[in-house]
XYZ file of C-alpha atoms in Angstrom:
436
model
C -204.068 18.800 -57.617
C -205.437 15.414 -55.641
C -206.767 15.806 -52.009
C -203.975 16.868 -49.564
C -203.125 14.557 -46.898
C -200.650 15.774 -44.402
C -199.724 18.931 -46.692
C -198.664 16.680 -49.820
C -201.755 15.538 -52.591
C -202.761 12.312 -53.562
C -201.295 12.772 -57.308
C -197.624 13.107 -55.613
C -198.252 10.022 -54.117
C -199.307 8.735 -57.368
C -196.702 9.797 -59.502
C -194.822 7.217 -58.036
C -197.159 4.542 -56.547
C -196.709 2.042 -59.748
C -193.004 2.585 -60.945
C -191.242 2.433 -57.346
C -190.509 -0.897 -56.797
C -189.184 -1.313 -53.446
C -190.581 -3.362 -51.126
C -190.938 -0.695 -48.218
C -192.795 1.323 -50.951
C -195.572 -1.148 -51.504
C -196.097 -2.281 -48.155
C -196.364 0.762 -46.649
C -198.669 3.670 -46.977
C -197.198 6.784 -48.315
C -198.437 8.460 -45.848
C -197.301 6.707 -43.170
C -193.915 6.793 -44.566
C -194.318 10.456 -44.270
C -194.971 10.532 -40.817
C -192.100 8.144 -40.602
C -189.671 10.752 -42.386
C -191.264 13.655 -39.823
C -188.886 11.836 -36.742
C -185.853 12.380 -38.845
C -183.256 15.308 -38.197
C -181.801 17.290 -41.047
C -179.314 15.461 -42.025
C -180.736 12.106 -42.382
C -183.807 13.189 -44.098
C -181.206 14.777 -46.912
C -179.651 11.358 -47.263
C -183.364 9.952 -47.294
C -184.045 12.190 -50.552
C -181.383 10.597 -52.418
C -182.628 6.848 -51.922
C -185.348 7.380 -55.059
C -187.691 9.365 -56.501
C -190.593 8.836 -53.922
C -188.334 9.520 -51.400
C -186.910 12.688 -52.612
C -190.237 13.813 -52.414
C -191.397 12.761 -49.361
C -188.416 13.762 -47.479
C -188.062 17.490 -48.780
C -192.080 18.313 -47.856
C -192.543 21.090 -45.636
C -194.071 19.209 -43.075
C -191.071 17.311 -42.566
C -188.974 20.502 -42.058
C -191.334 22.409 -39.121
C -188.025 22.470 -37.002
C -185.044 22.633 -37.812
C -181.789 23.719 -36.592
C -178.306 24.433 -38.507
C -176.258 25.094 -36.060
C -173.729 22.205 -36.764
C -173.335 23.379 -40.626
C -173.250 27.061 -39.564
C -169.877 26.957 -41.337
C -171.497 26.016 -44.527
C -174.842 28.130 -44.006
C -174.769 31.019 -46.446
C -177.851 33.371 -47.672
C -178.869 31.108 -50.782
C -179.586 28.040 -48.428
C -181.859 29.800 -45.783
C -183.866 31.353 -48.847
C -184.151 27.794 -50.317
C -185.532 26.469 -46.955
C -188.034 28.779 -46.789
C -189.526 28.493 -49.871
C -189.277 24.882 -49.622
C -190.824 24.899 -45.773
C -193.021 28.008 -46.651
C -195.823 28.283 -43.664
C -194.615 24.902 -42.299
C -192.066 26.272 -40.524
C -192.253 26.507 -36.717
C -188.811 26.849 -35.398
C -185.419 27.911 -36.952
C -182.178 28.018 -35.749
C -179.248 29.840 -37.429
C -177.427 30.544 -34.252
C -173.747 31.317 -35.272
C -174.262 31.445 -39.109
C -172.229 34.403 -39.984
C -172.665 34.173 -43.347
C -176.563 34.901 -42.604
C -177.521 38.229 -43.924
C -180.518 41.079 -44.270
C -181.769 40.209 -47.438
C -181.988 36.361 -46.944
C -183.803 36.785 -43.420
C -185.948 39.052 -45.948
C -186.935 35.974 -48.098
C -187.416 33.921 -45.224
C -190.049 36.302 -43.676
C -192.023 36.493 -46.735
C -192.565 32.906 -46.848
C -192.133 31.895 -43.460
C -195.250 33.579 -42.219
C -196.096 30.828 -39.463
C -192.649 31.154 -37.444
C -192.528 30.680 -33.967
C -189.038 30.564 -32.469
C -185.854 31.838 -34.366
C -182.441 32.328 -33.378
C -180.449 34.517 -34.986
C -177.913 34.106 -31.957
C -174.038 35.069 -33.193
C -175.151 36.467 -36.965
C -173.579 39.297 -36.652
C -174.692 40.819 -40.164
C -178.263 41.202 -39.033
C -179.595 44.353 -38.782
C -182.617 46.200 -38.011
C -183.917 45.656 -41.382
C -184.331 41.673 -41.055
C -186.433 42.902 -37.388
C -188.437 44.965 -39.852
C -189.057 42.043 -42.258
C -190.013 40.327 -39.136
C -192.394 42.869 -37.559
C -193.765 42.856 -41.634
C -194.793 39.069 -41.949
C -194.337 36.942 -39.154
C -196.886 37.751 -36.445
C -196.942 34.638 -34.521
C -193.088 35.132 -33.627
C -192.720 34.060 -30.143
C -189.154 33.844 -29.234
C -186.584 35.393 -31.032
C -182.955 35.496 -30.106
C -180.806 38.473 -31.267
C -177.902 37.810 -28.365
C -174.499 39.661 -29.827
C -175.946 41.114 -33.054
C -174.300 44.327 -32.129
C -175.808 46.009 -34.924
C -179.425 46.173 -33.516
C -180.547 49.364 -32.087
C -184.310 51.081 -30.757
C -185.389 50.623 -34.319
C -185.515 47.129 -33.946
C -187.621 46.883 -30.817
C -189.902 49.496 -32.219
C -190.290 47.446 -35.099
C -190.896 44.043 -32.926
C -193.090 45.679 -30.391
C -195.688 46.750 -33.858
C -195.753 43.925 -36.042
C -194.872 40.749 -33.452
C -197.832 41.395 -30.320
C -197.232 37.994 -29.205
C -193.384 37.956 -28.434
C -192.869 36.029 -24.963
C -189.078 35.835 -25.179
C -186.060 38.584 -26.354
C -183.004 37.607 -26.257
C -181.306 41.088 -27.022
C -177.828 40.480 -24.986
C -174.894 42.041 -26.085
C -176.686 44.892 -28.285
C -175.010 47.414 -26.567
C -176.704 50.529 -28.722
C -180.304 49.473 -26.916
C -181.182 52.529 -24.735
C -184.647 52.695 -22.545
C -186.379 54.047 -25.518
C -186.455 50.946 -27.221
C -187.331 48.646 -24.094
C -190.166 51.200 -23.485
C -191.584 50.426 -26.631
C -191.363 47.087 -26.661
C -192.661 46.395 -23.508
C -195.812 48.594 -24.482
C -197.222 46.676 -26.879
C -195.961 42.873 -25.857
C -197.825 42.437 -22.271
C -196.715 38.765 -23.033
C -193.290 39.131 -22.584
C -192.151 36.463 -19.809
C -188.137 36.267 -20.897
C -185.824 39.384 -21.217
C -182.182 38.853 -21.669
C -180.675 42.402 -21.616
C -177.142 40.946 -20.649
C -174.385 43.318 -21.417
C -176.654 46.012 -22.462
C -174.703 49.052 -20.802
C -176.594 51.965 -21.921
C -179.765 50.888 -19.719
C -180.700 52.823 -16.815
C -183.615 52.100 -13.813
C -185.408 54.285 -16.467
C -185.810 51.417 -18.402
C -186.424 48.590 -15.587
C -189.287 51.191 -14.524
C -191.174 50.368 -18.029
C -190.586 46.821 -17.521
C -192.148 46.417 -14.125
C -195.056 48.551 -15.488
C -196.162 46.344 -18.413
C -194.807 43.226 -17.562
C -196.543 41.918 -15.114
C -196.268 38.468 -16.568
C -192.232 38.375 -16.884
C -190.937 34.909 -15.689
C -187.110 35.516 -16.289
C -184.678 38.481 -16.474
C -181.369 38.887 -17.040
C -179.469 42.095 -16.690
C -175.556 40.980 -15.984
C -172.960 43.588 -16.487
C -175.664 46.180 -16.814
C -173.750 48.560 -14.883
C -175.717 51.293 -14.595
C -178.856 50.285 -12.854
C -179.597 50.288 -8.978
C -181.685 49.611 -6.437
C -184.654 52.308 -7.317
C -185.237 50.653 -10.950
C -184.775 46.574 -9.687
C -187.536 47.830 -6.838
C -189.987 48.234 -9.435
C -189.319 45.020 -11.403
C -190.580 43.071 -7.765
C -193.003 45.154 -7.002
C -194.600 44.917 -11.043
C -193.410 41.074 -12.076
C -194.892 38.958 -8.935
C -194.744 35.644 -11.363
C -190.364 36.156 -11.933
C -188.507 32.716 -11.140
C -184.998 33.401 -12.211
C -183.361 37.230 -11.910
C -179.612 37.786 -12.782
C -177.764 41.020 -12.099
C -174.674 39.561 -11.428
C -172.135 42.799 -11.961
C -174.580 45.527 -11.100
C -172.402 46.814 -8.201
C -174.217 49.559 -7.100
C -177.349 47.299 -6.114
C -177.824 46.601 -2.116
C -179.904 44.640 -0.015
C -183.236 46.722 -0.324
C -183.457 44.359 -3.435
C -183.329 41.011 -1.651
C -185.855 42.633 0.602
C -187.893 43.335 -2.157
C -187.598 40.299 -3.607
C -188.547 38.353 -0.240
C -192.202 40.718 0.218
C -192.839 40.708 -3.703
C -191.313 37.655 -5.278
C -191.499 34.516 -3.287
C -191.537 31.816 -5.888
C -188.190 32.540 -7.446
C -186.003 30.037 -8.282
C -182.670 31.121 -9.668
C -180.749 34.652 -8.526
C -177.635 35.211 -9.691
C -175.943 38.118 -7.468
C -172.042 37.811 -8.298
C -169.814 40.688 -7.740
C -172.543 42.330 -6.329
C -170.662 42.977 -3.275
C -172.569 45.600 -1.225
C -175.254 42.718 -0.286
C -175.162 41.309 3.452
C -176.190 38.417 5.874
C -178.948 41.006 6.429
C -180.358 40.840 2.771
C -179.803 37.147 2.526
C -181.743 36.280 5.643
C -184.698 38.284 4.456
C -184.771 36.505 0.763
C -184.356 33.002 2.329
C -186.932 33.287 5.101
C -189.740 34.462 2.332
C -188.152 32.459 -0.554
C -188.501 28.764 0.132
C -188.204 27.706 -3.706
C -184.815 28.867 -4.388
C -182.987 26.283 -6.671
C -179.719 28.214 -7.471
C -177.455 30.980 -6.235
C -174.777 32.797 -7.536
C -172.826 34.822 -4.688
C -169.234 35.143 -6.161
C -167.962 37.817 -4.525
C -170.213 38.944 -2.424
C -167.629 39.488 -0.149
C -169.471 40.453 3.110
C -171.602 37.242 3.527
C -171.179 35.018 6.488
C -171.789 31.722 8.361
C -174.803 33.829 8.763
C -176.332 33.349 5.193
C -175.458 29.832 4.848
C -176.949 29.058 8.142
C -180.788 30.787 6.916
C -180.420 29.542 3.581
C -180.329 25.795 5.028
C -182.778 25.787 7.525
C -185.457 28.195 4.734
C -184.465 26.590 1.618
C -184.739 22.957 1.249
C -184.556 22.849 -2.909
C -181.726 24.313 -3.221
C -179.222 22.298 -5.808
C -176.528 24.693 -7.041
C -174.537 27.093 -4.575
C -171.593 28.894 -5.836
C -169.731 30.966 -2.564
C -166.152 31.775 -4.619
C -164.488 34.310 -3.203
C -166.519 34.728 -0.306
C -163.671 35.092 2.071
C -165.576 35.274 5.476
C -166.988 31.687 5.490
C -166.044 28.978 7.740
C -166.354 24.970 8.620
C -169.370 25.932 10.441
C -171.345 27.694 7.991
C -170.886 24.486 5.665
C -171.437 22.383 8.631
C -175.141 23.812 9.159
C -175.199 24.055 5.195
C -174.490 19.910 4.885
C -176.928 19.309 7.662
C -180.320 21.020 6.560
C -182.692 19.704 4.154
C -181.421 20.538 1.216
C -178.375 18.219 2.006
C -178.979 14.668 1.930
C -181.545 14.906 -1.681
C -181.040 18.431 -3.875
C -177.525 19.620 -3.295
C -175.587 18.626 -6.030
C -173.174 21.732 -6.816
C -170.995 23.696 -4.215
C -168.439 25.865 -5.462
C -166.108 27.112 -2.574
C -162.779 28.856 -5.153
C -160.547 31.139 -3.083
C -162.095 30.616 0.643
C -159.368 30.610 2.789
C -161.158 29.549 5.856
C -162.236 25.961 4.000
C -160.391 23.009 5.861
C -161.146 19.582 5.499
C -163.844 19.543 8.278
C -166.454 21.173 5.546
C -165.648 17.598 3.478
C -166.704 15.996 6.252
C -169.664 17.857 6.958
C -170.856 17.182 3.156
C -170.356 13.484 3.151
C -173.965 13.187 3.750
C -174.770 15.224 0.413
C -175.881 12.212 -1.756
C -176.534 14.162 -4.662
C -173.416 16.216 -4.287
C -172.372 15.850 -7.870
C -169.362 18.966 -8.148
C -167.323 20.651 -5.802
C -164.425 23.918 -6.225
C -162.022 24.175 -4.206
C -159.358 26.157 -6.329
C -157.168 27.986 -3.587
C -158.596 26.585 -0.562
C -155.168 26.496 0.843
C -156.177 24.407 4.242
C -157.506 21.589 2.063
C -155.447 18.418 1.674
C -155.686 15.137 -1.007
C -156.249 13.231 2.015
C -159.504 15.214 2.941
C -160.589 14.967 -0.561
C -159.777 10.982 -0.480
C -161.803 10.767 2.678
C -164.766 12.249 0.737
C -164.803 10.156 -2.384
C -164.866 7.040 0.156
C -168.175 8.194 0.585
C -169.050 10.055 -2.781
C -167.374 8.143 -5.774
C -168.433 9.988 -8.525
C -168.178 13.111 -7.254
C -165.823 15.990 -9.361
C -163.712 17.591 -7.614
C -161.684 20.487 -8.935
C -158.736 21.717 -6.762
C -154.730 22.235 -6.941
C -152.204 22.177 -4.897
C -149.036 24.608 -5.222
C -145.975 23.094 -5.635
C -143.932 22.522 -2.344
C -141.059 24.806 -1.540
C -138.049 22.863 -1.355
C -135.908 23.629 2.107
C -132.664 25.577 1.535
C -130.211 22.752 0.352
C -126.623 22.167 2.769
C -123.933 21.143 0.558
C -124.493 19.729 -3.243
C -127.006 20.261 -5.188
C -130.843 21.529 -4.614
C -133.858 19.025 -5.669
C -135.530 20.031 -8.363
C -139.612 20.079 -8.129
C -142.475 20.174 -10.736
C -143.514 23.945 -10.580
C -147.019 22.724 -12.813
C -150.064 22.352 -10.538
C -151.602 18.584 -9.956
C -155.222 19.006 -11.089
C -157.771 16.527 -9.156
């Protein structure tokens, strides 16, 4: 073997330095043309290796292929092909995708392991073969795994975590969301030997109880994001922990955790002031109270999610723009106590006139047209819901795109009852809705 330049020796280069005659070939460095090929996606370095003979080599090196995502052939993706990557990739490899590759199994995430010792990222996201035995394969030769996305491989359970949490010290991110057989055993473990952890996504894992949160506020302190939606079963006592531990969290979803109150958004406000995103939907026990607490101590929020959090008022909307001037996406469905005025205070604070850019206002029956007005100022508005705000009218919605063109606006209006007919025969009206 030659010197190695960029992973591939001199004598590959030479093999075909004096037979290739193409004109790109001698004029331009085989090396350069390598870096050349390292810009290309999958599928056009394939085509690449069937131009010649110097290409074919060129384009199938490893250090062409240190990302690489299959998500678009996922269809096509079976064992055989992610075993023939990685031996052609080997420690090349940084990042692989095989989100929704069914066809993905144990034994060829086995393979991949072995050779595929320098991974970084992998998403296994939707293969819903994978077991724990590809986590131990994992936790066996890939120590530099960072994030790793297991989201609805139902099949995983503590042994996986244990696994993770002894062979992968570096894990930042866990995407573990819809493993439903994940109890607090298996987040205590992990969580005891990956300090580094600054993503959890725990969505839809029911068995977990504040048990579990309680290990997570202890030996995370560095946590950036969590997401516990539909995890039914936790409460106030556990989420008190997670603020009180993880000072650095930006975005928090429990959206579905109905037994939660506002001692969290109080917690939140004295613990957690530089989050960005909460996501609070059907969590209806939470009041103007909570929200006035969070917003006065929480001037970066960004996005909200308060579906259904039925007992809000004016009140919120009224702290939220005069304490929160980045906020960009509010979503208020179903929050059937808000009025013109709250959205008039709302479309006249700071966030107005440069961030706002998403309102969503779905089944609010005291919406009427004067909250269109008060958002004409709302340059960035990009989106607005109004699905079963009964008191608005086209005409309100005209007036607004006079002064928001491009703005999307998603209503309906019901059909209109036709008056009782006198004498011949009734008019007949569309009964489909007329989508804006």
């Amino acid at each position: 073997m030659g010197k190695e330049v960029n992973g591939v020796s001199r004598s590959r280069f030479e093999m075909f330095s004096n037979s290739d005659e193409a004109v790109i070939n001698k004029k331009l460095p085989k090396e350069l043309l390598l870096r050349i090929f390292s810009f290309l996606d999958v599928v056009t370095l394939c085509r690449c290796a069937q131009v010649s003979r110097s290409w074919n080599v060129l384009a199938l090196d490893g250090s062409n292929w240190q990302r690489i995502d299959l998500f678009d052939f996922q269809r096509d993706i079976e064992g055989r092909v992610v075993e023939n990557i990685s031996k052609r990739c080997g420690g090349f490899l940084r990042k692989l995708s095989l989100r929704g590759c069914l066809g993905v199994g144990d034994s060829a995430l086995r393979t991949f392991s072995q050779n595929c010792r320098n991974i970084e990222l992998l998403s296994l996201n939707g293969c819903t073969k994978i077991t724990d035995s590809t986590c131990n394969s994992l936790s066996k030769f890939c120590p530099k795994l960072k994030h790793l996305d297991l989201a609805s491989c139902t099949s995983i359970t503590n042994l996986s975590l244990k696994a993770l949490s002894e062979g992968c010290p570096l894990l930042e991110q866990l995407n573990i969301s819809w493993c439903d057989q994940v109890t607090k055993d298996g987040v205590q473990a992990l969580v005891r030997c990956c300090p580094g952890l600054k993503g959890l996504f725990l969505k839809g894992c029911t068995q977990l109880e504040d048990e579990a949160l309680k290990h997570i506020g202890a030996h995370c302190p560095e946590l950036v994001t969590l997401n516990l939606q539909t995890c039914s079963q936790i409460t106030d006592e556990g989420l008190i922990t997670i603020c009180r531990g993880c000072h650095h969290l930006r975005s928090l979803c429990v959206s579905g955790c109905a037994n939660i109150t506002d001692a969290i958004l109080h917690a939140l406000g004295q613990n957690c002031p530089r989050i960005r995103i909460l996501e609070v939907a059907r969590c209806s026990q939470l009041t103007d109270v909570g929200f006035t607490t969070l917003a006065r101590n929480c001037h970066e929020l960004e996005k909200m999610d308060l579906e259904e959090c039925v007992q809000i008022t004016d009140g919120t909307l009224i702290q939220l723009s005069i304490h929160c001037p980045r906020l960009q996406v509010l979503s208020l469905s179903h929050c059937e106590l808000i009025t013109d005025d709250g959205i008039r205070h709302l479309g006249s604070g700071p966030c107005a006139h440069d961030r706002l850019e998403v309102i969503e206002l779905d089944n609010c029956p005291l919406i009427t047209d004067a909250s269109l007005e008060h958002l004409k100022s709302c340059h960035s508005l990009d989106r607005i819901e109004l699905y079963d705000c009964q008191q608005i009218t086209r005409a309100g919605i005209k007036r607004l795109r006079t002064h928001l063109p491009n703005i999307k606006v998603h209503a309906y209006f019901a059909p209109v009852t036709p008056p009782p007919s006198v004498g011949g025969s009734r008019q007949r009206f569309c009964r489909c809705c007329i989508l804006l």
